[in-house]
PDB file of C-alpha atoms and ligand atoms in Angstrom:
ATOM      1  CA  UNK A   1     102.186 110.437  89.729  1.00  0.00           C
ATOM      2  CA  UNK A   2     105.616 108.840  89.733  1.00  0.00           C
ATOM      3  CA  UNK A   3     107.843 111.263  91.586  1.00  0.00           C
ATOM      4  CA  UNK A   4     109.239 111.492  95.112  1.00  0.00           C
ATOM      5  CA  UNK A   5     107.812 114.028  97.576  1.00  0.00           C
ATOM      6  CA  UNK A   6     110.614 116.193  99.009  1.00  0.00           C
ATOM      7  CA  UNK A   7     109.761 117.971 102.276  1.00  0.00           C
ATOM      8  CA  UNK A   8     110.708 121.188 104.036  1.00  0.00           C
ATOM      9  CA  UNK A   9     111.686 120.550 107.684  1.00  0.00           C
ATOM     10  CA  UNK A  10     110.014 122.296 110.647  1.00  0.00           C
ATOM     11  CA  UNK A  11     112.181 123.263 113.651  1.00  0.00           C
ATOM     12  CA  UNK A  12     111.340 123.369 117.365  1.00  0.00           C
ATOM     13  CA  UNK A  13     113.213 125.241 120.077  1.00  0.00           C
ATOM     14  CA  UNK A  14     113.937 123.146 123.204  1.00  0.00           C
ATOM     15  CA  UNK A  15     115.757 124.006 126.432  1.00  0.00           C
ATOM     16  CA  UNK A  16     118.061 121.031 125.818  1.00  0.00           C
ATOM     17  CA  UNK A  17     118.765 121.858 122.124  1.00  0.00           C
ATOM     18  CA  UNK A  18     121.767 123.441 120.380  1.00  0.00           C
ATOM     19  CA  UNK A  19     123.002 124.751 117.013  1.00  0.00           C
ATOM     20  CA  UNK A  20     124.241 121.569 115.292  1.00  0.00           C
ATOM     21  CA  UNK A  21     121.220 121.441 112.987  1.00  0.00           C
ATOM     22  CA  UNK A  22     122.696 124.582 111.397  1.00  0.00           C
ATOM     23  CA  UNK A  23     126.411 123.818 111.684  1.00  0.00           C
ATOM     24  CA  UNK A  24     126.267 120.083 110.800  1.00  0.00           C
ATOM     25  CA  UNK A  25     123.252 119.908 108.495  1.00  0.00           C
ATOM     26  CA  UNK A  26     123.276 123.362 106.940  1.00  0.00           C
ATOM     27  CA  UNK A  27     119.651 124.063 107.799  1.00  0.00           C
ATOM     28  CA  UNK A  28     118.467 127.651 108.130  1.00  0.00           C
ATOM     29  CA  UNK A  29     117.143 127.484 111.675  1.00  0.00           C
ATOM     30  CA  UNK A  30     115.609 130.088 113.977  1.00  0.00           C
ATOM     31  CA  UNK A  31     117.693 131.719 116.727  1.00  0.00           C
ATOM     32  CA  UNK A  32     117.981 129.957 120.080  1.00  0.00           C
ATOM     33  CA  UNK A  33     118.551 126.384 121.197  1.00  0.00           C
ATOM     34  CA  UNK A  34     116.988 124.228 118.502  1.00  0.00           C
ATOM     35  CA  UNK A  35     116.438 120.638 119.587  1.00  0.00           C
ATOM     36  CA  UNK A  36     114.145 119.105 116.989  1.00  0.00           C
ATOM     37  CA  UNK A  37     113.925 119.012 113.212  1.00  0.00           C
ATOM     38  CA  UNK A  38     110.565 117.510 112.222  1.00  0.00           C
ATOM     39  CA  UNK A  39     111.660 116.140 108.883  1.00  0.00           C
ATOM     40  CA  UNK A  40     108.790 113.922 107.682  1.00  0.00           C
ATOM     41  CA  UNK A  41     105.612 114.791 109.539  1.00  0.00           C
ATOM     42  CA  UNK A  42     101.865 114.998 109.085  1.00  0.00           C
ATOM     43  CA  UNK A  43     101.339 115.781 112.783  1.00  0.00           C
ATOM     44  CA  UNK A  44      99.345 118.980 113.541  1.00  0.00           C
ATOM     45  CA  UNK A  45     102.122 120.273 115.839  1.00  0.00           C
ATOM     46  CA  UNK A  46     104.440 120.581 112.819  1.00  0.00           C
ATOM     47  CA  UNK A  47     103.500 119.353 109.334  1.00  0.00           C
ATOM     48  CA  UNK A  48     105.845 119.519 106.366  1.00  0.00           C
ATOM     49  CA  UNK A  49     105.261 121.295 103.069  1.00  0.00           C
ATOM     50  CA  UNK A  50     106.111 119.453  99.856  1.00  0.00           C
ATOM     51  CA  UNK A  51     108.814 121.336  97.930  1.00  0.00           C
ATOM     52  CA  UNK A  52     108.715 119.780  94.444  1.00  0.00           C
ATOM     53  CA  UNK A  53     106.530 118.485  91.642  1.00  0.00           C
ATOM     54  CA  UNK A  54     102.787 118.356  91.268  1.00  0.00           C
ATOM     55  CA  UNK A  55     102.051 118.944  94.981  1.00  0.00           C
ATOM     56  CA  UNK A  56     104.616 121.696  95.583  1.00  0.00           C
ATOM     57  CA  UNK A  57     103.495 124.051  98.381  1.00  0.00           C
ATOM     58  CA  UNK A  58     100.918 121.638  99.820  1.00  0.00           C
ATOM     59  CA  UNK A  59     100.987 120.189 103.347  1.00  0.00           C
ATOM     60  CA  UNK A  60     101.777 116.491 103.614  1.00  0.00           C
ATOM     61  CA  UNK A  61      98.648 115.646 105.711  1.00  0.00           C
ATOM     62  CA  UNK A  62      96.404 117.248 103.073  1.00  0.00           C
ATOM     63  CA  UNK A  63      98.017 115.278 100.246  1.00  0.00           C
ATOM     64  CA  UNK A  64      97.802 112.132 102.418  1.00  0.00           C
ATOM     65  CA  UNK A  65      94.022 112.610 102.798  1.00  0.00           C
ATOM     66  CA  UNK A  66      93.290 113.683  99.229  1.00  0.00           C
ATOM     67  CA  UNK A  67      95.536 111.204  97.379  1.00  0.00           C
ATOM     68  CA  UNK A  68      95.373 107.875  99.245  1.00  0.00           C
ATOM     69  CA  UNK A  69      96.688 106.072  96.149  1.00  0.00           C
ATOM     70  CA  UNK A  70     100.112 107.634  96.802  1.00  0.00           C
ATOM     71  CA  UNK A  71     100.128 105.858 100.179  1.00  0.00           C
ATOM     72  CA  UNK A  72      98.720 102.475  99.080  1.00  0.00           C
ATOM     73  CA  UNK A  73      95.131 103.344 100.112  1.00  0.00           C
ATOM     74  CA  UNK A  74      96.028 103.117 103.814  1.00  0.00           C
ATOM     75  CA  UNK A  75      93.814 102.177 106.755  1.00  0.00           C
ATOM     76  CA  UNK A  76      95.268 104.881 108.994  1.00  0.00           C
ATOM     77  CA  UNK A  77      93.352 108.177 108.771  1.00  0.00           C
ATOM     78  CA  UNK A  78      96.495 110.108 109.786  1.00  0.00           C
ATOM     79  CA  UNK A  79     100.003 109.949 108.309  1.00  0.00           C
ATOM     80  CA  UNK A  80     101.253 107.286 110.739  1.00  0.00           C
ATOM     81  CA  UNK A  81     104.984 107.964 111.087  1.00  0.00           C
ATOM     82  CA  UNK A  82     107.097 110.927 112.138  1.00  0.00           C
ATOM     83  CA  UNK A  83     110.812 111.292 111.350  1.00  0.00           C
ATOM     84  CA  UNK A  84     112.871 113.764 113.376  1.00  0.00           C
ATOM     85  CA  UNK A  85     116.478 114.714 113.876  1.00  0.00           C
ATOM     86  CA  UNK A  86     117.116 115.475 117.564  1.00  0.00           C
ATOM     87  CA  UNK A  87     120.133 117.285 118.953  1.00  0.00           C
ATOM     88  CA  UNK A  88     120.660 116.876 122.708  1.00  0.00           C
ATOM     89  CA  UNK A  89     123.040 119.548 123.967  1.00  0.00           C
ATOM     90  CA  UNK A  90     121.806 118.786 127.512  1.00  0.00           C
ATOM     91  CA  UNK A  91     119.700 116.008 129.009  1.00  0.00           C
ATOM     92  CA  UNK A  92     116.100 115.692 127.870  1.00  0.00           C
ATOM     93  CA  UNK A  93     113.485 115.154 130.563  1.00  0.00           C
ATOM     94  CA  UNK A  94     113.314 111.520 131.640  1.00  0.00           C
ATOM     95  CA  UNK A  95     110.081 110.379 130.086  1.00  0.00           C
ATOM     96  CA  UNK A  96     107.801 107.604 128.936  1.00  0.00           C
ATOM     97  CA  UNK A  97     105.187 107.378 126.174  1.00  0.00           C
ATOM     98  CA  UNK A  98     101.816 105.572 126.190  1.00  0.00           C
ATOM     99  CA  UNK A  99     100.742 102.757 123.877  1.00  0.00           C
ATOM    100  CA  UNK A 100      97.936 103.173 121.321  1.00  0.00           C
ATOM    101  CA  UNK A 101      95.115 102.104 123.693  1.00  0.00           C
ATOM    102  CA  UNK A 102      96.094 104.489 126.532  1.00  0.00           C
ATOM    103  CA  UNK A 103      96.857 107.364 124.139  1.00  0.00           C
ATOM    104  CA  UNK A 104      93.559 106.923 122.313  1.00  0.00           C
ATOM    105  CA  UNK A 105      91.602 107.026 125.573  1.00  0.00           C
ATOM    106  CA  UNK A 106      93.471 109.888 127.283  1.00  0.00           C
ATOM    107  CA  UNK A 107      95.041 111.972 124.488  1.00  0.00           C
ATOM    108  CA  UNK A 108      92.960 111.162 121.382  1.00  0.00           C
ATOM    109  CA  UNK A 109      96.018 110.375 119.324  1.00  0.00           C
ATOM    110  CA  UNK A 110      98.385 107.514 118.528  1.00  0.00           C
ATOM    111  CA  UNK A 111     100.695 105.992 121.100  1.00  0.00           C
ATOM    112  CA  UNK A 112     104.395 106.408 120.665  1.00  0.00           C
ATOM    113  CA  UNK A 113     106.875 103.689 119.954  1.00  0.00           C
ATOM    114  CA  UNK A 114     110.113 105.211 118.698  1.00  0.00           C
ATOM    115  CA  UNK A 115     113.637 104.267 117.687  1.00  0.00           C
ATOM    116  CA  UNK A 116     116.920 106.071 117.246  1.00  0.00           C
ATOM    117  CA  UNK A 117     119.767 105.773 114.776  1.00  0.00           C
ATOM    118  CA  UNK A 118     122.707 107.528 116.465  1.00  0.00           C
ATOM    119  CA  UNK A 119     124.132 110.001 113.925  1.00  0.00           C
ATOM    120  CA  UNK A 120     126.708 111.268 116.402  1.00  0.00           C
ATOM    121  CA  UNK A 121     127.634 110.554 120.014  1.00  0.00           C
ATOM    122  CA  UNK A 122     130.461 112.254 121.856  1.00  0.00           C
ATOM    123  CA  UNK A 123     132.859 109.991 123.771  1.00  0.00           C
ATOM    124  CA  UNK A 124     131.259 108.982 127.073  1.00  0.00           C
ATOM    125  CA  UNK A 125     127.714 109.801 125.888  1.00  0.00           C
ATOM    126  CA  UNK A 126     124.925 107.718 127.419  1.00  0.00           C
ATOM    127  CA  UNK A 127     121.188 107.241 127.228  1.00  0.00           C
ATOM    128  CA  UNK A 128     118.767 106.941 130.089  1.00  0.00           C
ATOM    129  CA  UNK A 129     117.072 103.670 129.138  1.00  0.00           C
ATOM    130  CA  UNK A 130     114.981 101.355 131.316  1.00  0.00           C
ATOM    131  CA  UNK A 131     114.550 101.163 135.072  1.00  0.00           C
ATOM    132  CA  UNK A 132     115.267  98.894 138.027  1.00  0.00           C
ATOM    133  CA  UNK A 133     111.804  98.434 139.605  1.00  0.00           C
ATOM    134  CA  UNK A 134     110.745  94.780 139.720  1.00  0.00           C
ATOM    135  CA  UNK A 135     107.032  95.441 140.380  1.00  0.00           C
ATOM    136  CA  UNK A 136     104.606  98.307 139.769  1.00  0.00           C
ATOM    137  CA  UNK A 137     104.340  98.883 143.532  1.00  0.00           C
ATOM    138  CA  UNK A 138     108.113  99.304 143.662  1.00  0.00           C
ATOM    139  CA  UNK A 139     108.031 101.689 140.673  1.00  0.00           C
ATOM    140  CA  UNK A 140     105.367 103.839 142.350  1.00  0.00           C
ATOM    141  CA  UNK A 141     107.289 103.894 145.629  1.00  0.00           C
ATOM    142  CA  UNK A 142     110.546 104.920 143.946  1.00  0.00           C
ATOM    143  CA  UNK A 143     108.788 107.708 141.979  1.00  0.00           C
ATOM    144  CA  UNK A 144     106.999 108.958 145.118  1.00  0.00           C
ATOM    145  CA  UNK A 145     110.289 108.972 147.039  1.00  0.00           C
ATOM    146  CA  UNK A 146     112.207 110.663 144.176  1.00  0.00           C
ATOM    147  CA  UNK A 147     114.784 107.839 144.124  1.00  0.00           C
ATOM    148  CA  UNK A 148     115.875 108.879 140.670  1.00  0.00           C
ATOM    149  CA  UNK A 149     119.445 107.607 140.566  1.00  0.00           C
ATOM    150  CA  UNK A 150     118.319 104.232 141.920  1.00  0.00           C
ATOM    151  CA  UNK A 151     115.330 103.980 139.548  1.00  0.00           C
ATOM    152  CA  UNK A 152     116.760 105.018 136.154  1.00  0.00           C
ATOM    153  CA  UNK A 153     119.189 102.854 134.163  1.00  0.00           C
ATOM    154  CA  UNK A 154     121.937 104.166 131.881  1.00  0.00           C
ATOM    155  CA  UNK A 155     123.156 102.785 128.570  1.00  0.00           C
ATOM    156  CA  UNK A 156     126.394 103.907 126.890  1.00  0.00           C
ATOM    157  CA  UNK A 157     125.911 104.848 123.239  1.00  0.00           C
ATOM    158  CA  UNK A 158     128.187 105.456 120.252  1.00  0.00           C
ATOM    159  CA  UNK A 159     127.874 106.754 116.705  1.00  0.00           C
ATOM    160  CA  UNK A 160     126.116 104.203 114.470  1.00  0.00           C
ATOM    161  CA  UNK A 161     124.134 102.480 117.248  1.00  0.00           C
ATOM    162  CA  UNK A 162     120.452 101.688 116.780  1.00  0.00           C
ATOM    163  CA  UNK A 163     118.118 101.741 119.803  1.00  0.00           C
ATOM    164  CA  UNK A 164     114.492 100.591 119.865  1.00  0.00           C
ATOM    165  CA  UNK A 165     112.213 102.327 122.388  1.00  0.00           C
ATOM    166  CA  UNK A 166     108.781 100.655 122.603  1.00  0.00           C
ATOM    167  CA  UNK A 167     105.967 102.597 124.297  1.00  0.00           C
ATOM    168  CA  UNK A 168     106.210 102.087 128.076  1.00  0.00           C
ATOM    169  CA  UNK A 169     110.027 102.379 128.118  1.00  0.00           C
ATOM    170  CA  UNK A 170     111.516 105.015 130.437  1.00  0.00           C
ATOM    171  CA  UNK A 171     114.115 106.893 128.371  1.00  0.00           C
ATOM    172  CA  UNK A 172     115.991 110.104 127.618  1.00  0.00           C
ATOM    173  CA  UNK A 173     118.726 111.356 125.350  1.00  0.00           C
ATOM    174  CA  UNK A 174     121.565 113.067 127.195  1.00  0.00           C
ATOM    175  CA  UNK A 175     124.228 115.613 126.266  1.00  0.00           C
ATOM    176  CA  UNK A 176     126.328 115.142 123.144  1.00  0.00           C
ATOM    177  CA  UNK A 177     123.966 112.937 121.122  1.00  0.00           C
ATOM    178  CA  UNK A 178     122.359 113.537 117.705  1.00  0.00           C
ATOM    179  CA  UNK A 179     119.831 110.956 116.490  1.00  0.00           C
ATOM    180  CA  UNK A 180     117.534 110.315 113.558  1.00  0.00           C
ATOM    181  CA  UNK A 181     114.290 109.277 115.235  1.00  0.00           C
ATOM    182  CA  UNK A 182     111.594 107.192 113.573  1.00  0.00           C
ATOM    183  CA  UNK A 183     108.390 107.123 115.626  1.00  0.00           C
ATOM    184  CA  UNK A 184     104.643 106.794 115.491  1.00  0.00           C
ATOM    185  CA  UNK A 185     103.041 110.157 114.714  1.00  0.00           C
ATOM    186  CA  UNK A 186     102.363 111.282 118.276  1.00  0.00           C
ATOM    187  CA  UNK A 187     103.379 114.200 120.477  1.00  0.00           C
ATOM    188  CA  UNK A 188     102.390 112.713 123.852  1.00  0.00           C
ATOM    189  CA  UNK A 189     105.237 112.684 126.390  1.00  0.00           C
ATOM    190  CA  UNK A 190     104.842 111.897 130.101  1.00  0.00           C
ATOM    191  CA  UNK A 191     107.694 113.525 132.030  1.00  0.00           C
ATOM    192  CA  UNK A 192     108.922 111.796 135.187  1.00  0.00           C
ATOM    193  CA  UNK A 193     111.945 113.927 136.065  1.00  0.00           C
ATOM    194  CA  UNK A 194     113.179 117.182 134.508  1.00  0.00           C
ATOM    195  CA  UNK A 195     116.188 118.112 136.686  1.00  0.00           C
ATOM    196  CA  UNK A 196     114.008 120.858 138.260  1.00  0.00           C
ATOM    197  CA  UNK A 197     114.690 123.044 135.215  1.00  0.00           C
ATOM    198  CA  UNK A 198     112.676 126.173 134.493  1.00  0.00           C
ATOM    199  CA  UNK A 199     111.626 127.126 130.993  1.00  0.00           C
ATOM    200  CA  UNK A 200     113.226 130.234 129.550  1.00  0.00           C
ATOM    201  CA  UNK A 201     110.156 132.348 128.833  1.00  0.00           C
ATOM    202  CA  UNK A 202     107.968 132.011 131.916  1.00  0.00           C
ATOM    203  CA  UNK A 203     110.563 130.683 134.388  1.00  0.00           C
ATOM    204  CA  UNK A 204     108.180 127.843 135.237  1.00  0.00           C
ATOM    205  CA  UNK A 205     109.053 124.263 136.073  1.00  0.00           C
ATOM    206  CA  UNK A 206     108.006 122.140 133.111  1.00  0.00           C
ATOM    207  CA  UNK A 207     104.964 120.032 133.911  1.00  0.00           C
ATOM    208  CA  UNK A 208     105.465 116.458 135.115  1.00  0.00           C
ATOM    209  CA  UNK A 209     103.000 113.608 134.491  1.00  0.00           C
ATOM    210  CA  UNK A 210     103.726 111.202 137.322  1.00  0.00           C
ATOM    211  CA  UNK A 211     100.351 109.434 137.468  1.00  0.00           C
ATOM    212  CA  UNK A 212     100.385 108.761 133.718  1.00  0.00           C
ATOM    213  CA  UNK A 213     103.991 107.543 133.963  1.00  0.00           C
ATOM    214  CA  UNK A 214     103.032 105.127 136.769  1.00  0.00           C
ATOM    215  CA  UNK A 215     100.151 103.873 134.576  1.00  0.00           C
ATOM    216  CA  UNK A 216     102.018 103.321 131.299  1.00  0.00           C
ATOM    217  CA  UNK A 217     105.568 102.242 132.267  1.00  0.00           C
ATOM    218  CA  UNK A 218     106.249  98.602 131.410  1.00  0.00           C
ATOM    219  CA  UNK A 219     107.319  96.688 134.549  1.00  0.00           C
ATOM    220  CA  UNK A 220     109.783  95.062 134.751  1.00  0.00           C
ATOM    221  CA  UNK A 221     111.973  96.547 132.014  1.00  0.00           C
ATOM    222  CA  UNK A 222     113.506  94.062 129.603  1.00  0.00           C
ATOM    223  CA  UNK A 223     115.760  95.301 126.824  1.00  0.00           C
ATOM    224  CA  UNK A 224     114.226  94.508 123.399  1.00  0.00           C
ATOM    225  CA  UNK A 225     116.125  92.132 121.131  1.00  0.00           C
ATOM    226  CA  UNK A 226     117.289  93.692 117.857  1.00  0.00           C
ATOM    227  CA  UNK A 227     118.113  91.322 114.998  1.00  0.00           C
ATOM    228  CA  UNK A 228     119.488  93.390 112.083  1.00  0.00           C
ATOM    229  CA  UNK A 229     119.712  91.725 108.653  1.00  0.00           C
ATOM    230  CA  UNK A 230     122.382  92.763 106.146  1.00  0.00           C
ATOM    231  CA  UNK A 231     122.235  92.415 102.342  1.00  0.00           C
ATOM    232  CA  UNK A 232     125.062  93.475  99.990  1.00  0.00           C
ATOM    233  CA  UNK A 233     124.375  95.033  96.565  1.00  0.00           C
ATOM    234  CA  UNK A 234     127.861  95.340  95.051  1.00  0.00           C
ATOM    235  CA  UNK A 235     129.615  97.634  97.519  1.00  0.00           C
ATOM    236  CA  UNK A 236     126.332  99.081  98.839  1.00  0.00           C
ATOM    237  CA  UNK A 237     125.007  97.638 102.096  1.00  0.00           C
ATOM    238  CA  UNK A 238     121.296  97.494 102.967  1.00  0.00           C
ATOM    239  CA  UNK A 239     120.642  96.766 106.657  1.00  0.00           C
ATOM    240  CA  UNK A 240     117.154  96.088 107.973  1.00  0.00           C
ATOM    241  CA  UNK A 241     117.526  97.477 111.487  1.00  0.00           C
ATOM    242  CA  UNK A 242     114.117  96.376 112.756  1.00  0.00           C
ATOM    243  CA  UNK A 243     110.906  94.971 111.262  1.00  0.00           C
ATOM    244  CA  UNK A 244     107.870  92.895 112.196  1.00  0.00           C
ATOM    245  CA  UNK A 245     107.242  91.071 114.438  1.00  0.00           C
ATOM    246  CA  UNK A 246     109.884  92.805 116.604  1.00  0.00           C
ATOM    247  CA  UNK A 247     108.402  96.201 115.718  1.00  0.00           C
ATOM    248  CA  UNK A 248     104.638  96.289 115.010  1.00  0.00           C
ATOM    249  CA  UNK A 249     104.493  99.843 113.614  1.00  0.00           C
ATOM    250  CA  UNK A 250     107.411 100.288 111.221  1.00  0.00           C
ATOM    251  CA  UNK A 251     110.371  98.739 109.426  1.00  0.00           C
ATOM    252  CA  UNK A 252     113.576 100.793 109.566  1.00  0.00           C
ATOM    253  CA  UNK A 253     116.579 100.440 107.248  1.00  0.00           C
ATOM    254  CA  UNK A 254     120.088 101.799 106.996  1.00  0.00           C
ATOM    255  CA  UNK A 255     121.155 102.283 103.378  1.00  0.00           C
ATOM    256  CA  UNK A 256     124.907 102.664 102.780  1.00  0.00           C
ATOM    257  CA  UNK A 257     124.975 103.503  99.063  1.00  0.00           C
ATOM    258  CA  UNK A 258     128.333 103.263  97.279  1.00  0.00           C
ATOM    259  CA  UNK A 259     127.333 102.253  93.741  1.00  0.00           C
ATOM    260  CA  UNK A 260     124.179 102.267  91.635  1.00  0.00           C
ATOM    261  CA  UNK A 261     121.655 100.354  93.734  1.00  0.00           C
ATOM    262  CA  UNK A 262     118.111  99.337  92.773  1.00  0.00           C
ATOM    263  CA  UNK A 263     115.561  99.590  95.566  1.00  0.00           C
ATOM    264  CA  UNK A 264     111.841  98.877  96.041  1.00  0.00           C
ATOM    265  CA  UNK A 265     109.298  99.014  98.877  1.00  0.00           C
ATOM    266  CA  UNK A 266     109.765  95.875 100.982  1.00  0.00           C
ATOM    267  CA  UNK A 267     107.524  95.705 104.050  1.00  0.00           C
ATOM    268  CA  UNK A 268     105.177  98.672 103.542  1.00  0.00           C
ATOM    269  CA  UNK A 269     103.358 100.498 100.740  1.00  0.00           C
ATOM    270  CA  UNK A 270     105.613 103.581 100.665  1.00  0.00           C
ATOM    271  CA  UNK A 271     109.027 104.589 101.991  1.00  0.00           C
ATOM    272  CA  UNK A 272     110.300 107.554 104.022  1.00  0.00           C
ATOM    273  CA  UNK A 273     113.950 108.456 103.379  1.00  0.00           C
ATOM    274  CA  UNK A 274     116.360 110.764 105.250  1.00  0.00           C
ATOM    275  CA  UNK A 275     119.862 111.436 103.912  1.00  0.00           C
ATOM    276  CA  UNK A 276     122.106 111.751 106.955  1.00  0.00           C
ATOM    277  CA  UNK A 277     125.463 111.888 105.183  1.00  0.00           C
ATOM    278  CA  UNK A 278     127.008 112.270 101.727  1.00  0.00           C
ATOM    279  CA  UNK A 279     125.784 113.205  98.259  1.00  0.00           C
ATOM    280  CA  UNK A 280     124.269 111.252  95.426  1.00  0.00           C
ATOM    281  CA  UNK A 281     121.576 110.849  92.807  1.00  0.00           C
ATOM    282  CA  UNK A 282     118.068 109.411  93.065  1.00  0.00           C
ATOM    283  CA  UNK A 283     116.564 108.181  89.788  1.00  0.00           C
ATOM    284  CA  UNK A 284     112.796 107.683  89.529  1.00  0.00           C
ATOM    285  CA  UNK A 285     111.233 106.921  86.150  1.00  0.00           C
ATOM    286  CA  UNK A 286     114.268 108.345  84.239  1.00  0.00           C
ATOM    287  CA  UNK A 287     114.053 111.557  86.249  1.00  0.00           C
ATOM    288  CA  UNK A 288     117.123 112.429  88.347  1.00  0.00           C
ATOM    289  CA  UNK A 289     117.150 114.227  91.692  1.00  0.00           C
ATOM    290  CA  UNK A 290     120.374 115.270  93.411  1.00  0.00           C
ATOM    291  CA  UNK A 291     120.587 114.209  97.057  1.00  0.00           C
ATOM    292  CA  UNK A 292     122.483 115.906  99.885  1.00  0.00           C
ATOM    293  CA  UNK A 293     122.899 115.407 103.611  1.00  0.00           C
ATOM    294  CA  UNK A 294     119.786 116.767 105.325  1.00  0.00           C
ATOM    295  CA  UNK A 295     117.332 115.925 102.509  1.00  0.00           C
ATOM    296  CA  UNK A 296     114.107 114.132 103.432  1.00  0.00           C
ATOM    297  CA  UNK A 297     111.568 112.639 101.029  1.00  0.00           C
ATOM    298  CA  UNK A 298     108.843 110.049 100.575  1.00  0.00           C
ATOM    299  CA  UNK A 299     108.813 107.509  97.736  1.00  0.00           C
ATOM    300  CA  UNK A 300     105.076 107.024  97.169  1.00  0.00           C
ATOM    301  CA  UNK A 301     103.321 103.705  96.510  1.00  0.00           C
ATOM    302  CA  UNK A 302     102.925 104.687  92.840  1.00  0.00           C
ATOM    303  CA  UNK A 303     106.720 104.397  92.382  1.00  0.00           C
ATOM    304  CA  UNK A 304     107.463 100.678  92.262  1.00  0.00           C
ATOM    305  CA  UNK A 305     111.267 100.851  92.071  1.00  0.00           C
ATOM    306  CA  UNK A 306     114.046 103.411  92.002  1.00  0.00           C
ATOM    307  CA  UNK A 307     117.824 103.635  92.004  1.00  0.00           C
ATOM    308  CA  UNK A 308     120.276 105.523  94.175  1.00  0.00           C
ATOM    309  CA  UNK A 309     123.926 106.192  93.395  1.00  0.00           C
ATOM    310  CA  UNK A 310     126.805 108.126  94.966  1.00  0.00           C
ATOM    311  CA  UNK A 311     128.235 108.082  98.499  1.00  0.00           C
ATOM    312  CA  UNK A 312     125.202 108.198 100.753  1.00  0.00           C
ATOM    313  CA  UNK A 313     124.147 107.188 104.234  1.00  0.00           C
ATOM    314  CA  UNK A 314     120.361 107.155 104.582  1.00  0.00           C
ATOM    315  CA  UNK A 315     117.826 105.975 107.138  1.00  0.00           C
ATOM    316  CA  UNK A 316     114.581 104.774 105.545  1.00  0.00           C
ATOM    317  CA  UNK A 317     111.343 103.503 107.037  1.00  0.00           C
ATOM    318  CA  UNK A 318     108.047 101.969 105.960  1.00  0.00           C
ATOM    319  CA  UNK A 319     104.822 102.004 107.960  1.00  0.00           C
ATOM    320  CA  UNK A 320     102.973  98.799 108.771  1.00  0.00           C
ATOM    321  CA  UNK A 321      99.454  99.322 107.502  1.00  0.00           C
TER     322      UNK A 321
HETATM  323 ZN1   ZN B 401     110.642 109.953 123.724  1.00  0.00          ZN
END
């Protein structure tokens, strides 16, 4: 099979979400405050259906298991990455995710290293990112004493920024930020602080996971070094935002397409692509597919090269396997 796999997004309501996934991306979303679009996912909490070609109507995780050749005969038994668009219309809970070893032992799933390409940030927007504790004893003491403003660090953020969030990093998106998130396929979040908010349906405080957070937070926090590499193809610009060894689980690219550009898999067997702005054409094996903002697809391992043309901004990723 030499065709891309286009996917139908799955949406999740969140108390911190909004309506920009409808107004900015044109998605048909359910009523309420929608915070997450799961765009490329094989995770059981929201798997995507393939919308074109030979596998139309089938779930991505089923195709992943039944047709390993499309994914380069991978070692991972589960589709390893998860691409989301997140809209923060209020602060998310301040949280931390476990690494693979802790998640395997306690949650029976992958750990969660993630990264964000900032699609939009309002002036003055900031992330919660990192903490000030110098030792684990100090971290535990500050959590036990609820010294939140002393413990959590802030980082200003603007449209176009890229932020890497390895497992063990305390973090949160705050109001006025939309990101494309590339992460390991995991849904394990340990909440440290949730502003004492109550969920809408039951009026309950959302559960915190303080012991797990004390266990998995990396101490002390050091901001990861990001070393983007830029290659020009005519007027198109291909930026490798992060790859090995800086990021053990995925390579992430920004593709700014402005003329016909030939592309191929670079650091992984197959490529996940999200169009975050513009319109254009994807050509695979003489077959053309029109591309629009909000489209998400996978170029399988059986497609060795392809071209893209038009005026497009895309975030692409490849798993390390
Ligand atoms: Zn997170």
